XYZ file of C-alpha atoms in Angstrom:
494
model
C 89.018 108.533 110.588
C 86.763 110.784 109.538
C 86.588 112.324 106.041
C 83.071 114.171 106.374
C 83.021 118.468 105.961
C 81.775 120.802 108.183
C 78.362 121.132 106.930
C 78.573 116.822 107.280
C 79.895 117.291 110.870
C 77.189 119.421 111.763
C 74.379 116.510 111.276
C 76.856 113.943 113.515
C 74.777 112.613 116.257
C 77.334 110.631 117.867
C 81.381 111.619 118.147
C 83.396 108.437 119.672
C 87.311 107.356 119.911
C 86.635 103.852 118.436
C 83.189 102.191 116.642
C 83.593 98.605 116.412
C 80.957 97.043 113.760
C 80.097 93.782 114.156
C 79.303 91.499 117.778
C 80.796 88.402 116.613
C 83.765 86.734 118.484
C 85.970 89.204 117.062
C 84.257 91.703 117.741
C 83.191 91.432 121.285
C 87.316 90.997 121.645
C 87.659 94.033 120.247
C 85.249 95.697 122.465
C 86.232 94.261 125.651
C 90.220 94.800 125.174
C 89.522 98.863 123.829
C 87.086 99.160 126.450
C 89.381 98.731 129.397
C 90.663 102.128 128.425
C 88.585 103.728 125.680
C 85.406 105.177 127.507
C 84.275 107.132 124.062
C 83.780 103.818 122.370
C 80.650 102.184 120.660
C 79.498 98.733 119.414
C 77.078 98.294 116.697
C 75.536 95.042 115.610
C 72.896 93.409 113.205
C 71.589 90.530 114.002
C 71.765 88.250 117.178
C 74.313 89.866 119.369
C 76.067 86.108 118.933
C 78.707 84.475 117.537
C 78.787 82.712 114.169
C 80.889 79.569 116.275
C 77.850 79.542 118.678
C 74.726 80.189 116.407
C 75.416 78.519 113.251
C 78.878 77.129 113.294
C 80.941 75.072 115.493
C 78.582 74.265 118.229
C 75.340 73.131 116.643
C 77.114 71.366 114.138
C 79.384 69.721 117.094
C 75.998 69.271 119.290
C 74.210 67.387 115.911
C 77.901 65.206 115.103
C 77.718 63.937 119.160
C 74.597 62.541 117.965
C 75.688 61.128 115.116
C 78.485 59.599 116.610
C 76.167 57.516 119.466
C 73.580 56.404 116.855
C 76.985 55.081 114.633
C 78.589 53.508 117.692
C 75.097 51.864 118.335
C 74.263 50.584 114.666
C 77.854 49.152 114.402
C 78.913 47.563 117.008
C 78.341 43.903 115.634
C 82.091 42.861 115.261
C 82.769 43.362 118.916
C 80.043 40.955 119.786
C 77.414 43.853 120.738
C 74.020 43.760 118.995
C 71.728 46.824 118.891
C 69.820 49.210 116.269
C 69.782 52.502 117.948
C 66.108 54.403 117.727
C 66.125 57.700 116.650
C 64.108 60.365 117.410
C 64.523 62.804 114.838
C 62.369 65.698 116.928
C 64.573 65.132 120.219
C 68.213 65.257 118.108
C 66.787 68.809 116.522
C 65.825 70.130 119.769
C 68.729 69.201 122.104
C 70.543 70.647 119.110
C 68.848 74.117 119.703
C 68.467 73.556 123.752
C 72.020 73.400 123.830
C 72.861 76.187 121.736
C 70.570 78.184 123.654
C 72.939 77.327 126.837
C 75.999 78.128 125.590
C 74.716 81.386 123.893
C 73.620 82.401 127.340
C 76.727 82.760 128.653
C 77.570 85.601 125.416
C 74.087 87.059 125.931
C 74.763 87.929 129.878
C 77.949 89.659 128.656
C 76.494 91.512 126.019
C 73.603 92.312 128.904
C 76.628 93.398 131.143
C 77.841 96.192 128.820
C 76.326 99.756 129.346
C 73.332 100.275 126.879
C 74.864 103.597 125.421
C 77.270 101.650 124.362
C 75.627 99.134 122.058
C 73.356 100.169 119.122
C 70.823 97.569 116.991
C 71.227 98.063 113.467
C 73.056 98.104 110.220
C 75.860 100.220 109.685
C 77.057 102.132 106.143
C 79.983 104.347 106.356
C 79.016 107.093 103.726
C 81.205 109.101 101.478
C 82.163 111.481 104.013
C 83.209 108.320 105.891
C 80.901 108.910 108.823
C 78.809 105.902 110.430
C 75.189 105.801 109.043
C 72.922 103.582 111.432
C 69.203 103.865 112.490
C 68.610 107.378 112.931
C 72.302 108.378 114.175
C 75.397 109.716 112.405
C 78.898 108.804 113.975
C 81.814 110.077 113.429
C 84.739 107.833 114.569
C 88.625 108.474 114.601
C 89.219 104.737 115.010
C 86.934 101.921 113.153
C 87.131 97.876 114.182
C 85.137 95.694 110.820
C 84.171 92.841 112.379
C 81.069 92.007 110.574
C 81.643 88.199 109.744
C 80.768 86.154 107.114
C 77.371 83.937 105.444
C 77.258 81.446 103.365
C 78.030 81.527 99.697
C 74.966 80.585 97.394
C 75.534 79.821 93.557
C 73.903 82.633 91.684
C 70.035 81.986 91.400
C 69.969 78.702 93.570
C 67.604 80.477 95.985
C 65.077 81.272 93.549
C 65.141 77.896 92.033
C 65.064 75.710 95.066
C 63.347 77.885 97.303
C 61.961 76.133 100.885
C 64.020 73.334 99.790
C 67.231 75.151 100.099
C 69.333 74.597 103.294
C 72.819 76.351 104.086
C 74.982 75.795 107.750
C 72.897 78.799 108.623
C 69.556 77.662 108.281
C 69.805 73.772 108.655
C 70.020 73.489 112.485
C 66.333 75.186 112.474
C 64.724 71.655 111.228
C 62.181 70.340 113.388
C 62.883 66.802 112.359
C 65.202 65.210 110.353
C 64.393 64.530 106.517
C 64.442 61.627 104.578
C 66.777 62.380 102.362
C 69.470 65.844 101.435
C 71.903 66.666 98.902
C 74.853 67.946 100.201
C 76.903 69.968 97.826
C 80.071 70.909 98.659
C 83.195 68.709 100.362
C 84.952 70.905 102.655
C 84.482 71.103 106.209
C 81.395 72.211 106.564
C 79.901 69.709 103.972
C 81.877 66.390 105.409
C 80.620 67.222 108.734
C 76.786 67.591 108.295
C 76.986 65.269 105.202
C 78.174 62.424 107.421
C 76.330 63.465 110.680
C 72.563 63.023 109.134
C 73.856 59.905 107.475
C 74.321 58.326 110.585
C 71.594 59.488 111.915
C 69.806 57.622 109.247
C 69.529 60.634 106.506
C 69.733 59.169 102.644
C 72.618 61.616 102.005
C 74.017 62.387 98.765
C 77.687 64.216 98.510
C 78.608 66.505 95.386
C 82.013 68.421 95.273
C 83.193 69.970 91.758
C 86.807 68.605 92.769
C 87.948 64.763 93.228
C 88.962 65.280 96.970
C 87.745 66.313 100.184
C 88.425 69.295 102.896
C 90.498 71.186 100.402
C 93.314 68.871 101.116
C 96.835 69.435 99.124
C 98.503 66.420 99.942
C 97.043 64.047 97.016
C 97.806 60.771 99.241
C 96.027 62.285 102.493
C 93.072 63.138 100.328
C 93.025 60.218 98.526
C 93.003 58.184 101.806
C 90.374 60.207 103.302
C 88.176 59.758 100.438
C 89.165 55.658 100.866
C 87.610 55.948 104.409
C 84.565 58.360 104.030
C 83.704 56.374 101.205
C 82.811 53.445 103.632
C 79.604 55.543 105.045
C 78.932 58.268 102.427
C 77.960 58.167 98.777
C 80.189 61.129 97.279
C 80.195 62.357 93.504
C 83.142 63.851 93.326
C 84.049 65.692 90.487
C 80.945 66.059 89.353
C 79.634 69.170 88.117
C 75.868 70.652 88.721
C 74.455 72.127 85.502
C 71.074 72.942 86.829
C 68.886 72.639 90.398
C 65.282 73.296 91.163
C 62.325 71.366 92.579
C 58.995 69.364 91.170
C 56.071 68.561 92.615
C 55.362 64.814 92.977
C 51.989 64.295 91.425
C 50.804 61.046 93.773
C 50.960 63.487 97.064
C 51.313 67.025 95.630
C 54.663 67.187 97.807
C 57.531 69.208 96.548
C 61.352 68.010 96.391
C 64.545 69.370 94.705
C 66.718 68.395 92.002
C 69.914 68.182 91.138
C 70.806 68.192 87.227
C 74.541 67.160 86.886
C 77.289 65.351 85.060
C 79.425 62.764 86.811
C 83.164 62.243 87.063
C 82.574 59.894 83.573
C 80.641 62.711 81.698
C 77.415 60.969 82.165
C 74.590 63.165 82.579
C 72.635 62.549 86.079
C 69.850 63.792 88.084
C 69.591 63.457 91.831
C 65.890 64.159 93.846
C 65.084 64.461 97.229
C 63.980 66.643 100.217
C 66.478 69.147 100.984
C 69.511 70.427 99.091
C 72.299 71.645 101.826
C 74.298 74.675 99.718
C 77.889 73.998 101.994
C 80.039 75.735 99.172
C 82.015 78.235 101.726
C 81.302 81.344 103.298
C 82.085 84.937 101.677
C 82.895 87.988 104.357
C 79.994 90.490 105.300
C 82.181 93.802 103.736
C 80.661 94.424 100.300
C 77.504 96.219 100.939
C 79.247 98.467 103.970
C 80.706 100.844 102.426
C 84.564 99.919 103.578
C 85.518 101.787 100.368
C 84.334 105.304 101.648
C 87.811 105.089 103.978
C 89.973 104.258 101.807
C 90.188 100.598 101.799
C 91.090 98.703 98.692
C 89.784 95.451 98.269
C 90.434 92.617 95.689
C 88.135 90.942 93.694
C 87.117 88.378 96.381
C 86.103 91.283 98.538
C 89.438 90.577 100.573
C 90.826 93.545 102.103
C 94.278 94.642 100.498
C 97.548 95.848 102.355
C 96.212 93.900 105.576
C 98.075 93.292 108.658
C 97.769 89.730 109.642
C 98.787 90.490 113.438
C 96.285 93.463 114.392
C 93.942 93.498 111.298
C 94.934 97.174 110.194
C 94.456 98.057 106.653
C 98.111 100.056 105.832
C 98.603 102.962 107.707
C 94.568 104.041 107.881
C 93.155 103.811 111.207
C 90.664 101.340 110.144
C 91.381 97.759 111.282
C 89.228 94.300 109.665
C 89.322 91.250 112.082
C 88.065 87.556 111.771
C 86.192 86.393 108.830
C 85.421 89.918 107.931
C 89.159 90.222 106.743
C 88.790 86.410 104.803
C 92.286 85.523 106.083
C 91.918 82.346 108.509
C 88.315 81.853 109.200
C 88.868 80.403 111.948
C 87.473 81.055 115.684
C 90.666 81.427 117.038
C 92.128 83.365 115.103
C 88.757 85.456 114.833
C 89.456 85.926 118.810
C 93.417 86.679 118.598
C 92.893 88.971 115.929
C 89.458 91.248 118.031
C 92.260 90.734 120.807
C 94.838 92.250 119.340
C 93.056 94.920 117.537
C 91.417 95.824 120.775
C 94.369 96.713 122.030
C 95.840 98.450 119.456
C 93.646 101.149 118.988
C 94.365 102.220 122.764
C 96.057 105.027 123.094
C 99.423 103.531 125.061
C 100.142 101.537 121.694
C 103.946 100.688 123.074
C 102.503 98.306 126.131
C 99.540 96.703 123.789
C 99.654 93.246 123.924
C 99.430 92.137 120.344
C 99.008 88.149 119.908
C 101.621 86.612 117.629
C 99.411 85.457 114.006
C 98.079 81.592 114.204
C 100.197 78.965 112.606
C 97.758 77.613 110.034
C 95.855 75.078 112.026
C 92.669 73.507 110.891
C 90.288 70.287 111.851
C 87.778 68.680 110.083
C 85.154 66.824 112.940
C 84.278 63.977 110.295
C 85.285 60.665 110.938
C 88.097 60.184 110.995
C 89.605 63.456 111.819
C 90.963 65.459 108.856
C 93.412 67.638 109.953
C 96.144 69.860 108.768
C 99.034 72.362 110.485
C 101.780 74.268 109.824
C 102.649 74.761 105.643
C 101.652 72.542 103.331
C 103.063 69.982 100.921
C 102.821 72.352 97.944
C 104.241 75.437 99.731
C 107.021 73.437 100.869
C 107.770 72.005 97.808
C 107.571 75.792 96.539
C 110.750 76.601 98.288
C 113.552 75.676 97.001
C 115.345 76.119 100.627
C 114.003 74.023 102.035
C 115.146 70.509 102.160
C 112.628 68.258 103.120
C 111.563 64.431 104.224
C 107.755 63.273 104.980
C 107.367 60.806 107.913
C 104.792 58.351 107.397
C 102.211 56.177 109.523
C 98.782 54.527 108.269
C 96.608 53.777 111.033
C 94.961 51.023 109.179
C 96.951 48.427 111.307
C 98.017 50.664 114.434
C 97.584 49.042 117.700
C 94.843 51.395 119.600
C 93.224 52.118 116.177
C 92.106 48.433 115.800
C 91.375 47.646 118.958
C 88.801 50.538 118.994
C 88.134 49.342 115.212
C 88.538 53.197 114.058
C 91.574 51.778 112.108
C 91.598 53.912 108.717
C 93.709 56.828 108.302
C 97.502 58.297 107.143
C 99.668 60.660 108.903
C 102.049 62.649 107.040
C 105.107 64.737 108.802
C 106.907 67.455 106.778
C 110.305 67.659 108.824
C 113.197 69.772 107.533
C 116.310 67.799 106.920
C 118.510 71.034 107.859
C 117.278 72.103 111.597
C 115.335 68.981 112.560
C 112.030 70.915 112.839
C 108.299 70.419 111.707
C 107.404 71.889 109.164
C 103.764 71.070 109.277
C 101.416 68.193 108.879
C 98.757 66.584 106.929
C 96.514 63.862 108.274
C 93.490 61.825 108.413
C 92.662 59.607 110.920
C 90.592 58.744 114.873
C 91.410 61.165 116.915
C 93.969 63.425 114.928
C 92.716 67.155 116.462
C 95.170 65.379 119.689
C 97.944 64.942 117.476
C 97.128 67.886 115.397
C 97.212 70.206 118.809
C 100.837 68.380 119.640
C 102.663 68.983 116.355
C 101.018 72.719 116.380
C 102.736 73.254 119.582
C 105.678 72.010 118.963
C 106.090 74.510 115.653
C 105.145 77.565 117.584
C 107.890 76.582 120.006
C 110.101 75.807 117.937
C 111.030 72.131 119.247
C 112.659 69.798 117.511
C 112.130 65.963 116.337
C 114.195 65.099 118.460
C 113.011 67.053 121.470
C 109.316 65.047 120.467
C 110.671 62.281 120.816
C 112.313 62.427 123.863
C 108.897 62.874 125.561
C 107.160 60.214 126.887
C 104.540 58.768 124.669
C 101.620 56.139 126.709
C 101.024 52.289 125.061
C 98.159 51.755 123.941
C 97.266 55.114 123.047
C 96.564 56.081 118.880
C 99.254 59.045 119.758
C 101.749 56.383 119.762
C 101.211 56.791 115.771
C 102.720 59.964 116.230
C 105.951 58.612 117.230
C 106.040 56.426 114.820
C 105.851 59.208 112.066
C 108.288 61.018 113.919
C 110.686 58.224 114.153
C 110.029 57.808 109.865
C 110.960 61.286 110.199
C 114.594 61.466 112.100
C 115.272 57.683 110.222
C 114.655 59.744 106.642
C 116.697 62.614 107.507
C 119.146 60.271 109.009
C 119.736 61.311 112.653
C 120.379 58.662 115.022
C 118.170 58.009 117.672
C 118.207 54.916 120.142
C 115.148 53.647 119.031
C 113.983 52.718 115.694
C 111.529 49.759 115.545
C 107.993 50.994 114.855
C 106.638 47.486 115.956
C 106.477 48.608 119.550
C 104.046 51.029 118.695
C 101.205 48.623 117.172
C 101.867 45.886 120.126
């Protein structure tokens, strides 16, 4: 991969088959797949020698919403005849947060341990002009290169400065000691729905802003507007609002500083918001720009988005450089952070015909608010897009489903995109308890290939909220007008 001159080669420290930068999921993949038959291969990695899902992401933010979700269950159980006010103990939710954490980062940190120390080097890399490896004190030159350097969150320009200790992102927020009176969160995609609506019910004065008027990026308009109908219950949401300015004051009775939010609401009426904490959950941006990725050739956009990229195996054209999980900014997703390491892992070996390359993700995301927001497969607007396609949207609210209200989770809307001319799923929209179950159904039955009909000819269990799913399935067949043996949906409520 190499582009460096003699003279350059003559400084290398280091000469390997394949350098894979970054220890994240997808890169530890990419490491352990190569490494099976690559002995000339080396791992480099600032920071923890983590993952993003473990440290900062999905875990923590799981391990704080499991809190959440007892203290809810405890403060609202009233209309099922069960009185309580649940105590919490803001120190103890932090920590078991953290102790937790700890545990399951164990398990990465004894496999990191297990690898041979020659192999891994602390530090951050920068691939020079001659397109050699720059890190600590060592120069390596590398026919193969694996970018897996992740991703951090995305700050509006100067927001650090002006809010300063006040300033929390998803990578700094699961480091409080206690939790605070009150937080702004600003932003209302998955990241900001989840923590916004975890502190709340653990008794947080929380304060949602998102520049749009709906929530988790959703493109069906009547999924969106439904989950903003049921968060709207719990939270206190400005959305399309828009933040002209943000700093903090100090509060001349106890010389204590807070943060402030300067913005204009959906009317046009200027407001100010003011409390402890402001949590910045406006996306993530990959970790590429300040590598170098441009010395070999690479092209990216203006996002920082790698051009001419290979969705299954993460190459970039026909270079020998290959960027996997959020470093590429394709899916950032965990498992398709892990298919794509996988894949590129294998790739790079030299016996390319028998590498095991794992087909790409169907698009496949979950939002752990409640309820669920969860989508799969294409979208409303892409299929609407194609003019092939010829399509019919099965419907079922959960508002009155049987399980739903018996559990009194009863607030959400299912939407089914089926194709009228080969009786398949297209791909779903929906908000709603429980929905990552039926989300994980209908994603399985696209990637197979299986047909309405074939879903409905499995068995589905009364009372369960998955019999919601049938129903939405039978709107489905009934719309595209295929006869099926059963049709009435009242079964599936009683």
């Amino acid at each position: 991969m190499s582009k460096s001159s003699d003279n350059t080669d003559n400084n290398v420290t280091r000469e390997v088959e394949v350098a894979v930068i970054g220890a994240g999921t997808a890169g530890q993949n990419a490491f352990r797949q190569a490494s099976k038959t690559i002995e000339n291969i080396v791992i480099i990695n600032d920071g923890f020698w983590s993952t993003t899902c473990i440290q900062v992401g999905c875990m923590p933010s799981k391990l704080l919403i499991a809190a959440a979700d007892r203290a809810h269950e405890a403060n609202h159980s009233d209309e099922f005849g069960v009185h309580a006010t649940a105590q919490i103990d803001g120190q103890q939710v932090m920590k078991r947060v953290r102790d937790e954490r700890s545990h399951f980062a164990s398990y990465v940190k004894d496999q990191v341990d297990s690898w041979p120390e020659d192999k891994k080097i602390s530090g951050r890399a920068h691939i020079n002009k001659q397109g050699l490896i720059e890190v600590n004190d060592e120069l390596i030159k590398a026919n193969k290169i694996i970018v897996a350097t992740g991703s951090s969150p995305y700050i509006p320009d100067n927001w650090s400065d002006k809010l300063g200790d006040t300033l929390l992102t998803s990578d700094t927020v699961f480091e409080l000691t206690d939790l605070p009176g009150t937080m702004a969160v600003v932003g209302a995609g998955a990241i900001g729905l989840e923590l916004a609506q975890a502190f709340k019910r653990l008794g947080v004065e929380v304060t949602l802003f998102n520049r749009d008027k709906r929530v988790a990026g959703l493109k069906d308009d009547d999924i969106s507007n439904k989950a903003i109908v049921c968060l709207n219950r719990e939270l206190t949401m400005h959305l399309g609002s828009k933040i002209h300015n943000v700093g903090t004051q100090t509060d001349a009775d106890n010389d204590r500083i807070s943060a402030f939010i300067e913005y204009e609401d959906s009317a046009g009426n200027a407001q100010q918001w003011q409390g402890e904490y402001v949590l910045v959950a406006t996306g993530r941006r990959n970790n590429i720009e300040q590598l170098g990725i441009e010395n070999l050739d690479v092209e990216l956009d203006d996002k920082n988005r790698p051009k001419k990229l290979d969705k299954k195996t993460g190459q970039i054209d026909n270079l020998n450089v290959y960027i996997v999980g959020d470093a590429n900014a394709n899916i950032p997703l965990l498992h398709v952070a892990s298919d794509e390491g996988y894949s590129a892992g294998n790739i790079v070996c030299e016996n390319k015909a028998d590498a095991y390359i794992r087909p790409p993700a169907i698009p496949f995301s979950i939002v752990f608010c409640s309820p669920q927001i969860v989508n799969v497969g294409m979208s409303l607007p892409e299929i609407q897009q194609d003019p092939e396609l010829e399509y019919v949207i099965g419907r079922v609210s959960f508002d009155n489903q049987g399980r739903s209200r018996i559990m009194g989770v009863n607030c959400g809307l299912l939407h089914i995109y089926g194709c009228k001319k080969t009786d398949r799923v297209l791909g779903a929209s929906m908000v709603g308890p429980d929905a990552e179950y039926i989300g994980h159904i209908l994603a399985t039955a696209i990637t197979n290939d299986l047909s309405v009909k074939a879903l409905l000819d499995t068995p589905f269990y009364h009372p369960t909220i998955l019999e919601g799913l049938r129903t939405a399935l039978r709107d489905v067949q009934h719309k595209m007008k295929i006869p099926y043996q059963y049709h009435d949906t009242q079964e599936d409520n009683f």
